[in-house]
CSV table of C-alpha atoms in Angstrom, one decimal:
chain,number,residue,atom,x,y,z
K,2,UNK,CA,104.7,120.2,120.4
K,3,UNK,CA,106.6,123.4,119.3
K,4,UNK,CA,109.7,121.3,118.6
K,5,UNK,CA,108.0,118.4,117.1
K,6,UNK,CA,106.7,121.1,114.7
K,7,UNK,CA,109.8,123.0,114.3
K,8,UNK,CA,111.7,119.7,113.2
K,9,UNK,CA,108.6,119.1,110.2
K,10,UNK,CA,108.9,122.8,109.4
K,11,UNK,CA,112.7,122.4,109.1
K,12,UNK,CA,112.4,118.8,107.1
K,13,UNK,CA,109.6,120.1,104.5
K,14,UNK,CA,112.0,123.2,103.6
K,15,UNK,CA,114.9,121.2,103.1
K,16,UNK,CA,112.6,117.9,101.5
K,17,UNK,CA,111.1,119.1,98.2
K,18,UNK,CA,109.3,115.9,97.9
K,19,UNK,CA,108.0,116.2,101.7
K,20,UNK,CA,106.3,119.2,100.6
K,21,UNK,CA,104.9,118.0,97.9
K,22,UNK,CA,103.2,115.4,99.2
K,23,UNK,CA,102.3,117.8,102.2
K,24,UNK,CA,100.6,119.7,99.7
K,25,UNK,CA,99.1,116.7,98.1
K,26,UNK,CA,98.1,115.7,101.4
K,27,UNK,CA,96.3,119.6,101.9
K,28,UNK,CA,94.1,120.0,98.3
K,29,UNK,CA,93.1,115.8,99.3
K,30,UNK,CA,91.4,117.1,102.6
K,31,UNK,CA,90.3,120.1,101.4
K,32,UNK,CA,88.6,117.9,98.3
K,33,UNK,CA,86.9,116.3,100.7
K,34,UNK,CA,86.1,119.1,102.3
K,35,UNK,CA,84.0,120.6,99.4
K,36,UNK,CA,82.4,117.9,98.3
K,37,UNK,CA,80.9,117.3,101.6
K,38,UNK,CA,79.4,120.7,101.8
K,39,UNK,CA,78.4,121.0,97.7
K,40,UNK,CA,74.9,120.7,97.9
K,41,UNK,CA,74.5,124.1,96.6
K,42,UNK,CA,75.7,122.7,93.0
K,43,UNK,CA,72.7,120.3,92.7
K,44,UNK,CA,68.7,121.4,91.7
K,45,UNK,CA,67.7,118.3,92.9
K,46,UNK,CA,66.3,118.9,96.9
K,47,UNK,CA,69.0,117.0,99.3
K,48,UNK,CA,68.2,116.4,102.7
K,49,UNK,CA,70.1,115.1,105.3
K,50,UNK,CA,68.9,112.0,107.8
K,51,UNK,CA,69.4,113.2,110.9
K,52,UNK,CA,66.9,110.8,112.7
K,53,UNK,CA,66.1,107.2,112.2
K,54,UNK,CA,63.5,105.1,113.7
K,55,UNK,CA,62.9,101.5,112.4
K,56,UNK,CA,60.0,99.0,113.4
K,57,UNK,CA,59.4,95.8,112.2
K,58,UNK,CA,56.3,95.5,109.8
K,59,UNK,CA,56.0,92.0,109.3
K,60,UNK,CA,57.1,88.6,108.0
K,61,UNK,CA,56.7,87.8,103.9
K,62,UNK,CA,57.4,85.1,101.1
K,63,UNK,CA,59.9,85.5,98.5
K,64,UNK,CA,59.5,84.2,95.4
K,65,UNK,CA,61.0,80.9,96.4
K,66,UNK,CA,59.0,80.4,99.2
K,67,UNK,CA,61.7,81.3,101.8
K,68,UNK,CA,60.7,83.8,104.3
K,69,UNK,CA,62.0,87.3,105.2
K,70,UNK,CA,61.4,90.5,107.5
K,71,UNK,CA,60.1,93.3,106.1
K,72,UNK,CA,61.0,96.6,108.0
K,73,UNK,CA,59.3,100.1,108.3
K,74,UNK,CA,61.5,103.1,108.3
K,75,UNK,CA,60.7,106.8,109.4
K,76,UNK,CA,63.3,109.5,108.1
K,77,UNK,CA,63.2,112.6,110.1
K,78,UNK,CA,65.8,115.3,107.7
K,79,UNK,CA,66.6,118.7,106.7
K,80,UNK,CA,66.8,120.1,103.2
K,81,UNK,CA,70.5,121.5,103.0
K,82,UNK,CA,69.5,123.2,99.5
K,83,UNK,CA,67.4,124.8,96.8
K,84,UNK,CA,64.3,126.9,98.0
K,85,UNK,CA,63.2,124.9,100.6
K,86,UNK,CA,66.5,124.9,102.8
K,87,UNK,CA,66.2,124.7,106.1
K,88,UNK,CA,62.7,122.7,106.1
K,89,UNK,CA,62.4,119.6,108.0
K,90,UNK,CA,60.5,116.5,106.1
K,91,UNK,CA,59.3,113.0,107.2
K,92,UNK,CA,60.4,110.0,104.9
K,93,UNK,CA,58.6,106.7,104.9
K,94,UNK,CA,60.7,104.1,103.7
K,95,UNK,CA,60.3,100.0,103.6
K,96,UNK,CA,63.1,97.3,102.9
K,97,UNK,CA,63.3,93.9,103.7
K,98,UNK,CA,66.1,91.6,104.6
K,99,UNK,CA,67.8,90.8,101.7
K,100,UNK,CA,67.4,94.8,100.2
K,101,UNK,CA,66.9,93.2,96.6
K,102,UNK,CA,64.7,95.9,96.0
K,103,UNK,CA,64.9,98.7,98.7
K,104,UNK,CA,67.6,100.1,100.7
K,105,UNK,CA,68.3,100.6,104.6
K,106,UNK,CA,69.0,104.2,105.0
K,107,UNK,CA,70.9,105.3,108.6
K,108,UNK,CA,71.5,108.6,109.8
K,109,UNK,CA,74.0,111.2,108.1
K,110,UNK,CA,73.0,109.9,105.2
K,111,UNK,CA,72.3,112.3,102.5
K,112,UNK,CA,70.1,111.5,100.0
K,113,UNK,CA,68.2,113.2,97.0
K,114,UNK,CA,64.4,114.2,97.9
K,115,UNK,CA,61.3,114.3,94.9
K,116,UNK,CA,57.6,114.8,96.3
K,117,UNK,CA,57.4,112.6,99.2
K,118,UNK,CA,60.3,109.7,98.3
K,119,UNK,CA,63.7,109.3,97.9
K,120,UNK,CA,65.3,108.6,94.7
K,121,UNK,CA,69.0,108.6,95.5
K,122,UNK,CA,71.8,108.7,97.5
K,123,UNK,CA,74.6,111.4,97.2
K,124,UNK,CA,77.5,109.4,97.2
K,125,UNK,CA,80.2,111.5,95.3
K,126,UNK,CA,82.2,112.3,99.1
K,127,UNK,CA,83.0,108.2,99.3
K,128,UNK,CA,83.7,108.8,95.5
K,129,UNK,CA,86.2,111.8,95.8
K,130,UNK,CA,87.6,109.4,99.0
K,131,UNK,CA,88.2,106.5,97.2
K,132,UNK,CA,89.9,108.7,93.9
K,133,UNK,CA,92.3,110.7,95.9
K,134,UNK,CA,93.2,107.9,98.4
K,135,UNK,CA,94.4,106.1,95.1
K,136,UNK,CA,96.1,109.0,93.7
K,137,UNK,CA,98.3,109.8,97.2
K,138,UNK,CA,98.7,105.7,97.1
K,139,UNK,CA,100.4,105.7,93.5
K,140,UNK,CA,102.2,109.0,94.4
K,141,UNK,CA,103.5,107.9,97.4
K,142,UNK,CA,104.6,104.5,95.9
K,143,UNK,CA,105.5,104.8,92.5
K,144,UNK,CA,106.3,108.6,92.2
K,145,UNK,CA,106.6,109.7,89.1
K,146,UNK,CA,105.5,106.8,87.2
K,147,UNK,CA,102.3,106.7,89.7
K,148,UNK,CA,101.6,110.1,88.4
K,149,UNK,CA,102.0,108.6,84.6
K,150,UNK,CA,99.2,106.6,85.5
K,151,UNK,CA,97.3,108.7,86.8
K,152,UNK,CA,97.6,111.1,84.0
K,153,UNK,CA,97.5,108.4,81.4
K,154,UNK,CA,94.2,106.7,83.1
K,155,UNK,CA,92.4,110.1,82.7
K,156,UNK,CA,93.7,110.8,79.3
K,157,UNK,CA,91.8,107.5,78.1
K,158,UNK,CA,88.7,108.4,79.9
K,159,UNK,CA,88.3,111.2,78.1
K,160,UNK,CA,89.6,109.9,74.9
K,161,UNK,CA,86.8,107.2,75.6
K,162,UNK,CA,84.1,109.9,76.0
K,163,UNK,CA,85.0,111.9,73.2
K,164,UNK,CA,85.1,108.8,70.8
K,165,UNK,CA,81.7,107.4,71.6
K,166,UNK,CA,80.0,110.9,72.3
K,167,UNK,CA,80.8,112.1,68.6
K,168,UNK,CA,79.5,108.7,67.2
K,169,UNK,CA,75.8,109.6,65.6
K,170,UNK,CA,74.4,105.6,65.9
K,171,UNK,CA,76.1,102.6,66.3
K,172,UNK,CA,76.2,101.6,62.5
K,173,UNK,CA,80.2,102.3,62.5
K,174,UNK,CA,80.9,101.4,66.4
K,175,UNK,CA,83.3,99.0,64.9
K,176,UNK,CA,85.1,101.6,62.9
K,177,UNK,CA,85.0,104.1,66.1
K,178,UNK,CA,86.3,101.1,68.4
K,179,UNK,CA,89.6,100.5,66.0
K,180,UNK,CA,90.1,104.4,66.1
K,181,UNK,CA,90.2,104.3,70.0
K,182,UNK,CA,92.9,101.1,70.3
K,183,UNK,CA,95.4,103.3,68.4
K,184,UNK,CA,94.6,106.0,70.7
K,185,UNK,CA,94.4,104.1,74.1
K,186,UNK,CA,97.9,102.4,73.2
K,187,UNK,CA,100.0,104.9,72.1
K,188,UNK,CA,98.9,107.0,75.1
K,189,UNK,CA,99.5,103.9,78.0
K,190,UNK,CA,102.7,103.2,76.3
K,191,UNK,CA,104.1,106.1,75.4
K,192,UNK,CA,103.2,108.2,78.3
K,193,UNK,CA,104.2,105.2,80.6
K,194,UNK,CA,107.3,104.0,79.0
K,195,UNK,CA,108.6,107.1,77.0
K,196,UNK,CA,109.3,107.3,73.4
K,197,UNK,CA,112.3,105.0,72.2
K,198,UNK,CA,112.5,101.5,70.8
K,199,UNK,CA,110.9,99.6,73.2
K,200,UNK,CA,107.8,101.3,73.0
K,201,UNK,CA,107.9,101.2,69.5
K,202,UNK,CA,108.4,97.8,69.9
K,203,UNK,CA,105.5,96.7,72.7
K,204,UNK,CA,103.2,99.4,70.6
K,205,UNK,CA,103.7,97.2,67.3
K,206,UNK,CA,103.3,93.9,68.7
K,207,UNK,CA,99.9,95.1,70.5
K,208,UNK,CA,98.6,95.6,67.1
K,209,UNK,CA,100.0,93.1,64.8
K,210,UNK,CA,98.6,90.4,68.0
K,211,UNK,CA,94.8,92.5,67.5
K,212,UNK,CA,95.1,92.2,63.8
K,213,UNK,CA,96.1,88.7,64.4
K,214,UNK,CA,93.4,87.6,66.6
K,215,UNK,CA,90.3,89.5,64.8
K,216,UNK,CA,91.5,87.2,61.7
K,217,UNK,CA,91.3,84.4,63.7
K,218,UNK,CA,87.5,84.7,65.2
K,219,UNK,CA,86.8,85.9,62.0
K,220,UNK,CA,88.3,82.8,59.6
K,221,UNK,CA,86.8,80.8,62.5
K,222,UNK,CA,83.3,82.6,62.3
K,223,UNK,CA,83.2,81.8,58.6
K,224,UNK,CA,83.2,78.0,59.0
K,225,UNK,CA,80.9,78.1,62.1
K,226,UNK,CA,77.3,78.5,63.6
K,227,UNK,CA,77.0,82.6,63.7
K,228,UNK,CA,76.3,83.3,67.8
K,229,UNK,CA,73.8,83.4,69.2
K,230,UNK,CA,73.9,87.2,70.2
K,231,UNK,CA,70.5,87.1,71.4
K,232,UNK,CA,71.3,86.1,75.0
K,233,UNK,CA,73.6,88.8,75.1
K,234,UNK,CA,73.0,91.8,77.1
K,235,UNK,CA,70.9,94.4,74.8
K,236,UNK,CA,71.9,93.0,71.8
K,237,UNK,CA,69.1,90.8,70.4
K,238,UNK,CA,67.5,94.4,69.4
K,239,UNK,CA,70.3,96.4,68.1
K,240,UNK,CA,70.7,95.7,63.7
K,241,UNK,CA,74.4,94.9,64.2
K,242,UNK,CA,75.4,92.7,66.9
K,243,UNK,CA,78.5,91.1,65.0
K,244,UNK,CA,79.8,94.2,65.0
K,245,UNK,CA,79.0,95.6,68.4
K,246,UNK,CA,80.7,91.9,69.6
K,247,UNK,CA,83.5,92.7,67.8
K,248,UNK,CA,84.0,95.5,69.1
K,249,UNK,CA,83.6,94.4,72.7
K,250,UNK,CA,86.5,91.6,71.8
K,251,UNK,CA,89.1,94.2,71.0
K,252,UNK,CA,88.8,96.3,73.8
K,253,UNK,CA,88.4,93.4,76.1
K,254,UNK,CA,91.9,92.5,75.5
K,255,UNK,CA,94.0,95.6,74.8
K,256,UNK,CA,95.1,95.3,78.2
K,257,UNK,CA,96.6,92.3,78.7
K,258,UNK,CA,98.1,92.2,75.3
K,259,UNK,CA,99.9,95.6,76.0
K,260,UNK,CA,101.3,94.4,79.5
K,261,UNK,CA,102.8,90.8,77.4
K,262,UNK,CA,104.1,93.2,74.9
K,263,UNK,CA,105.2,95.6,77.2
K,264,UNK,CA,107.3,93.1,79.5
K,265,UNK,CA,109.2,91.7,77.1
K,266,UNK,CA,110.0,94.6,75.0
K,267,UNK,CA,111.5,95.8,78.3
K,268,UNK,CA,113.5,92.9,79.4
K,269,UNK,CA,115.1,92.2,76.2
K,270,UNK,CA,116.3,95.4,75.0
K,271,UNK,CA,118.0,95.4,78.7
K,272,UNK,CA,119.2,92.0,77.5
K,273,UNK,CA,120.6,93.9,74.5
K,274,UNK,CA,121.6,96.8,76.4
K,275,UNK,CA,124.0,94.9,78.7
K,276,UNK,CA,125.4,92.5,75.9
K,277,UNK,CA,125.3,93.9,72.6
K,278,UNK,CA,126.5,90.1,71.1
K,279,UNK,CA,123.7,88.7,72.4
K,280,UNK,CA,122.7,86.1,70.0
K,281,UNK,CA,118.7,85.9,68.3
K,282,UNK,CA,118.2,82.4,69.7
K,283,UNK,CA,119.4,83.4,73.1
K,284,UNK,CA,117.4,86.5,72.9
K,285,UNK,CA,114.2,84.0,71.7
K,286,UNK,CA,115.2,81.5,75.2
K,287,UNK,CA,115.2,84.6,77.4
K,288,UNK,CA,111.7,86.2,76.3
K,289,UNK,CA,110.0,82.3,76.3
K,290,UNK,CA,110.8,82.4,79.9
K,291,UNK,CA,109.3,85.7,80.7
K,292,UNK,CA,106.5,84.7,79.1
K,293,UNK,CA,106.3,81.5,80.4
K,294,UNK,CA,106.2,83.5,83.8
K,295,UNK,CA,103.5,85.9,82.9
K,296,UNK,CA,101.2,83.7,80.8
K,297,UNK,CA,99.7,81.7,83.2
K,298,UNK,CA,98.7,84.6,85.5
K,299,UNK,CA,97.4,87.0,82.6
K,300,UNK,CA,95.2,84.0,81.2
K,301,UNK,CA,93.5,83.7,84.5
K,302,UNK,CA,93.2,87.5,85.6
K,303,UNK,CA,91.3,87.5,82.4
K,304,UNK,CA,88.8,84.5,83.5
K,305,UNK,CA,88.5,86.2,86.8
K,306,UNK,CA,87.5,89.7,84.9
K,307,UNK,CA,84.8,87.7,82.8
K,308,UNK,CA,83.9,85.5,85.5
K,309,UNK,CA,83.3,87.7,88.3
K,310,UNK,CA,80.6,89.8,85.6
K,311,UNK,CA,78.6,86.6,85.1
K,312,UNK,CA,77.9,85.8,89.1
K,313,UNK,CA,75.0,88.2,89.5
K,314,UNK,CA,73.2,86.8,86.4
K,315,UNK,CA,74.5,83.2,87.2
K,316,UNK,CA,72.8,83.0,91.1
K,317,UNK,CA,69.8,84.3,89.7
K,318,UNK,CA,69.2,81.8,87.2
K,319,UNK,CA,70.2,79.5,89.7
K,320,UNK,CA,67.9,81.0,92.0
K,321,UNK,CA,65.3,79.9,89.4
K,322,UNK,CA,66.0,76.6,89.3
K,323,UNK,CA,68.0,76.8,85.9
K,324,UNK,CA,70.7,73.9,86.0
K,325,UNK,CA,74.4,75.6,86.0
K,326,UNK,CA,74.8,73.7,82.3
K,327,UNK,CA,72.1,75.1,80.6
K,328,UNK,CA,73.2,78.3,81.7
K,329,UNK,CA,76.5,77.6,80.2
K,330,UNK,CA,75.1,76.2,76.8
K,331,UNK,CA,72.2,79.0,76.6
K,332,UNK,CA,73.7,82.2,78.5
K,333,UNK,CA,77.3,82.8,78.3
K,334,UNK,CA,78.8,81.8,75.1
K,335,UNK,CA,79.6,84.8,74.1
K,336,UNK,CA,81.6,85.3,77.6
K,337,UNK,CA,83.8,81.6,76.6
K,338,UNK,CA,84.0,82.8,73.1
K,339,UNK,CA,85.6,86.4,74.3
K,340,UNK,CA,87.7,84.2,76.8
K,341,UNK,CA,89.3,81.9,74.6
K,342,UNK,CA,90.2,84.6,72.0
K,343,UNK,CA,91.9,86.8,74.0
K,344,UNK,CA,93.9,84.1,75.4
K,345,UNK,CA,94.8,83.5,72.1
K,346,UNK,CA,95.9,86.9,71.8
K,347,UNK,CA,97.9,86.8,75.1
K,348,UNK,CA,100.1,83.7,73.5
K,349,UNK,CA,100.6,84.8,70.8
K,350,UNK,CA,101.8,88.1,72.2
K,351,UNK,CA,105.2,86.8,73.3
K,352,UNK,CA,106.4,85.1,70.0
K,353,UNK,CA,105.6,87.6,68.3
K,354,UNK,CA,107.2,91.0,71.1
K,355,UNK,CA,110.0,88.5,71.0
K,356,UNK,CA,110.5,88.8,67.4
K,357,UNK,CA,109.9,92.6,66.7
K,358,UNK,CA,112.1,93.7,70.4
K,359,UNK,CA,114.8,91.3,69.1
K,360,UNK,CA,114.7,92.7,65.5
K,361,UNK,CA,114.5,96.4,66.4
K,362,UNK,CA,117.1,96.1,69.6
K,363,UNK,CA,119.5,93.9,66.8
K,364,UNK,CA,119.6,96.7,64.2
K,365,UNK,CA,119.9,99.4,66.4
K,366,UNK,CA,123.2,97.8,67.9
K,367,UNK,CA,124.5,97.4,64.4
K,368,UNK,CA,123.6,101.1,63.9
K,369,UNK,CA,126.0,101.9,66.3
K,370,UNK,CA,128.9,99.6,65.7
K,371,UNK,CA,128.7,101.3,62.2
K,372,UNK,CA,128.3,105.0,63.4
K,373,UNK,CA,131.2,103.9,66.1
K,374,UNK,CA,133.6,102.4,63.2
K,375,UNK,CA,133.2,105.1,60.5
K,376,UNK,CA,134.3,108.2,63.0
K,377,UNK,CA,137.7,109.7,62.9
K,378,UNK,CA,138.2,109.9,66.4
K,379,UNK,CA,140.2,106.2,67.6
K,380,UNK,CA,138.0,106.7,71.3
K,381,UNK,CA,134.6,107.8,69.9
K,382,UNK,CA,133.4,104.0,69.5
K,383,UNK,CA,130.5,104.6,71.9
K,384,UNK,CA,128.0,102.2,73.3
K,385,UNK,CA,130.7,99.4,72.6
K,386,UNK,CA,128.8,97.2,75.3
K,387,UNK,CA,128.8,99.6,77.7
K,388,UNK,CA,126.3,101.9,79.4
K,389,UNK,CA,128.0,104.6,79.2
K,390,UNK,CA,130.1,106.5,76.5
K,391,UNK,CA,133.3,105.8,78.0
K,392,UNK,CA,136.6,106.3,76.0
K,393,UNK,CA,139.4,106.3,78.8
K,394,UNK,CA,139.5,106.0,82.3
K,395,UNK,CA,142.0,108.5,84.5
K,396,UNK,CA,141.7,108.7,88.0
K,397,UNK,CA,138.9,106.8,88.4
K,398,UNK,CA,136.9,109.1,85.9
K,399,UNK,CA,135.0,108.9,83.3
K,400,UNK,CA,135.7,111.0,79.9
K,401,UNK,CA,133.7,111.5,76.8
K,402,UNK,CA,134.8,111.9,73.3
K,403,UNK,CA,134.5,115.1,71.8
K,404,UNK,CA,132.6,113.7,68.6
K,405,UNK,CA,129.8,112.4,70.9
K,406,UNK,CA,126.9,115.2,71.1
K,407,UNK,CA,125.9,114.0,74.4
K,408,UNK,CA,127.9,113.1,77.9
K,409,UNK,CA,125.4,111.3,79.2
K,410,UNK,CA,124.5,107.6,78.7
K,411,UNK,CA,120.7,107.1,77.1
K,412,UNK,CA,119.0,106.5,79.8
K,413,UNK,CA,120.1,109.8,81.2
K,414,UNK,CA,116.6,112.0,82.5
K,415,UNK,CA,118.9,114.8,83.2
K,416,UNK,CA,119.5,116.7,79.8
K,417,UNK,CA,117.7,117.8,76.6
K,418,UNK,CA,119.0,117.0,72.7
K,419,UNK,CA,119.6,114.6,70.5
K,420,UNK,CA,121.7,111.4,70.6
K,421,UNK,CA,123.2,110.6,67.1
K,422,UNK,CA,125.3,107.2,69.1
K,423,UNK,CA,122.0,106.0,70.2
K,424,UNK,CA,119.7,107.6,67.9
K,425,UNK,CA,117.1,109.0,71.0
K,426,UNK,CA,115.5,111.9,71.8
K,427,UNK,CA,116.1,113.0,75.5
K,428,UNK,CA,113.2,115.7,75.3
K,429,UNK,CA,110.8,113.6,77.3
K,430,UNK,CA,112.6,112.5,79.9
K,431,UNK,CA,114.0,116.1,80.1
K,432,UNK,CA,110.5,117.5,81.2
K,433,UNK,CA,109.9,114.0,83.2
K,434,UNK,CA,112.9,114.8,85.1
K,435,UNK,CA,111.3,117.9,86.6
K,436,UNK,CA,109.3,115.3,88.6
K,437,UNK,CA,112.4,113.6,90.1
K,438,UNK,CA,114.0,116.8,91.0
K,439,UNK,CA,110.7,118.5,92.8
């Protein structure tokens, strides 16, 4: 065992990203660790099962006539906080077998204690589990980009909690909603892809396809029955449900519209990239493909999203006896109608990436050839369908003119300035680099 633990000792000194992820591996356990023993933080009594016995009380009708066991449960516990810690209680709890309206308890379970009943389970451990088990997974996997997302999903949480906590009333939710999109997708894209022409590219798209989409449903609105927003979820009693369901529409697809964008602003300025000649129709053939590719699958992760929030509501109608169509005509239009737009909006995304990556790739290669053709220097021609600036080769090396600020190619994540060949700035992945290098 001392060797076994001499070699890790040995492999995490020389392995910087060994001991990061050892550390990672340390603050996860001890995070689990503290939330298991922070009962101290809450006011509300906990107590923890630590004995269950459970009888069987009887036999009773549902509502549908079927029958089902009730059980009888006595909770033996100890308070683990507030003044009371220490005391022993007896909990009497009921559940049948279905658990449509209680819940089975089992021992270890701690749970949140008011008078004689239980009101709650304390369930932030599993929470703090399921959270850092996702962040070592994306870590592990993705490495620095997995951290991107990380830091980028928590940015919009908190972007979305700030937006909607400052709003007095609903009465400008629309207003506050449009506010958030620019916020929620210049943070994804430029904290996930960096700050250059592609994400100035996939960014512009994802809101020229919004813009294009809420004029649709809205010219469409206009020369159609208003919905019916009443069988909507708390809606029939709010003043402005048009608005709230407007809302709902552009946020519902800001997602999907950002990964079409976001694909095929990526593939074609590689396109570009690799073969500056590349002609607009062959650039137009390339992106139809990838979008053929992605279409089919974004279209349908979007019916499973929308689909899979309508089962609880559709078995209990059903449950009722309420025919599956009538459900469809009288419950969920507002579900098709958010469907259909936002595949709209996915469609239309890749015409329209294609033409603003093609646009903004084409003149930036033109920017070059002309910066490349007005320099003194015969050899400082750079990005002349290369990848790197490359202006003779000796020995099998690679040397850079002097007019060129930078010796690296753009996609360098090793230096800091400014690019005047390709017009970039390296700060970003200058400080994203760190990552790599730890």
């Amino acid at each position: 065992m001392k060797e076994y633990g001499k070699k890790i000792s040995r492999y995490l000194m020389k392995n910087k990203k060994g001991r990061f992820y050892c550390v990672a591996g340390v603050l996860y356990l001890l995070a689990i660790l503290f939330v298991m023993n922070d009962a101290w933080l809450y006011q509300t009594p906990i107590v923890k099962v630590t004995k269950v016995v459970t009888i069987v009380e009887g036999k009773s009708k549902s509502t549908r006539g079927t029958e089902e066991t009730k059980y009888k449960q006595s909770l033996y516990g100890k308070i683990i906080n507030g003044e009371d810690k220490g005391k022993e209680v007896r909990i009497a709890n009921e559940y049948t077998t279905t658990e449509m309206a209680d819940q089975k308890y089992h021992k270890g379970d701690r749970v949140f204690y008011k008078g004689s009943s239980i009101i709650g389970v304390k369930r932030d451990t599993m929470l703090v589990v399921m959270l850092g088990f996702l962040a070592l997974l994306l870590l592990g996997i993705a490495g620095r980009q997995g951290g991107l997302t990380i830091i980028t999903a928590m940015m919009n949480i908190l972007i979305f909690v700030i937006g909607f906590w400052t709003a007095d009333d609903t009465s400008e939710i629309l207003s506050v909603c449009s506010r958030l999109i620019l916020f929620f997708a210049v943070v994804t894209l430029v904290g996930l892809n960096g700050i250059h022409r592609k994400t100035f590219a996939a960014l512009l798209t994802t809101l020229c396809v919004l813009l294009m989409i809420m004029g649709i449903f809205d010219l469409v609105m206009q020369h159609m029955e208003e919905l019916d927003y009443s069988t909507m979820e708390y809606l029939g009693s709010i003043d402005n449900p048009d608005e709230i369901f407007h809302a709902e529409i552009l946020l519902s697809g800001l997602g999907a519209i950002m990964d079409v964008a976001v694909a095929i602003s990526v593939a074609l300025s590689e396109i570009v990239e690799q073969k500056p000649e590349v002609k607009f129709v062959e650039l137009f053939r390339s992106g139809r493909e990838i979008g053929y590719d992605i279409m089919g699958t974004m279209i349908n992760v979007l019916l499973f999203v929308f689909g899979c929030g309508l089962i609880p509501a559709c078995l209990i109608r059903m449950n009722n006896e309420v025919r599956f169509v009538t459900i469809v005509k009288l419950h969920i239009p507002c579900e098709l109608c958010r469907f259909f737009v936002e595949s709209i909006g996915i469609v239309l995304a890749i015409p329209v990436s294609i033409f603003i990556t093609a646009v903004m790739m084409k003149l930036s290669v033109k920017n070059v050839d002309h910066i490349g053709t007005d320099s003194n220097d015969s050899n400082s021609a750079c990005w002349r369908g290369q990848r790197r600036h490359v202006s003779d080769r000796s020995g099998g090396k690679y040397f850079v003119p002097e007019s060129c600020n930078l010796a690296l190619c753009r996609r360098s994540t090793r230096v800091s300035g400014y690019c005047r060949c390709r017009n970039f700035n390296f700060l970003y992945h200058f400080v994203l680099s760190k990552w790599d290098e730890y």
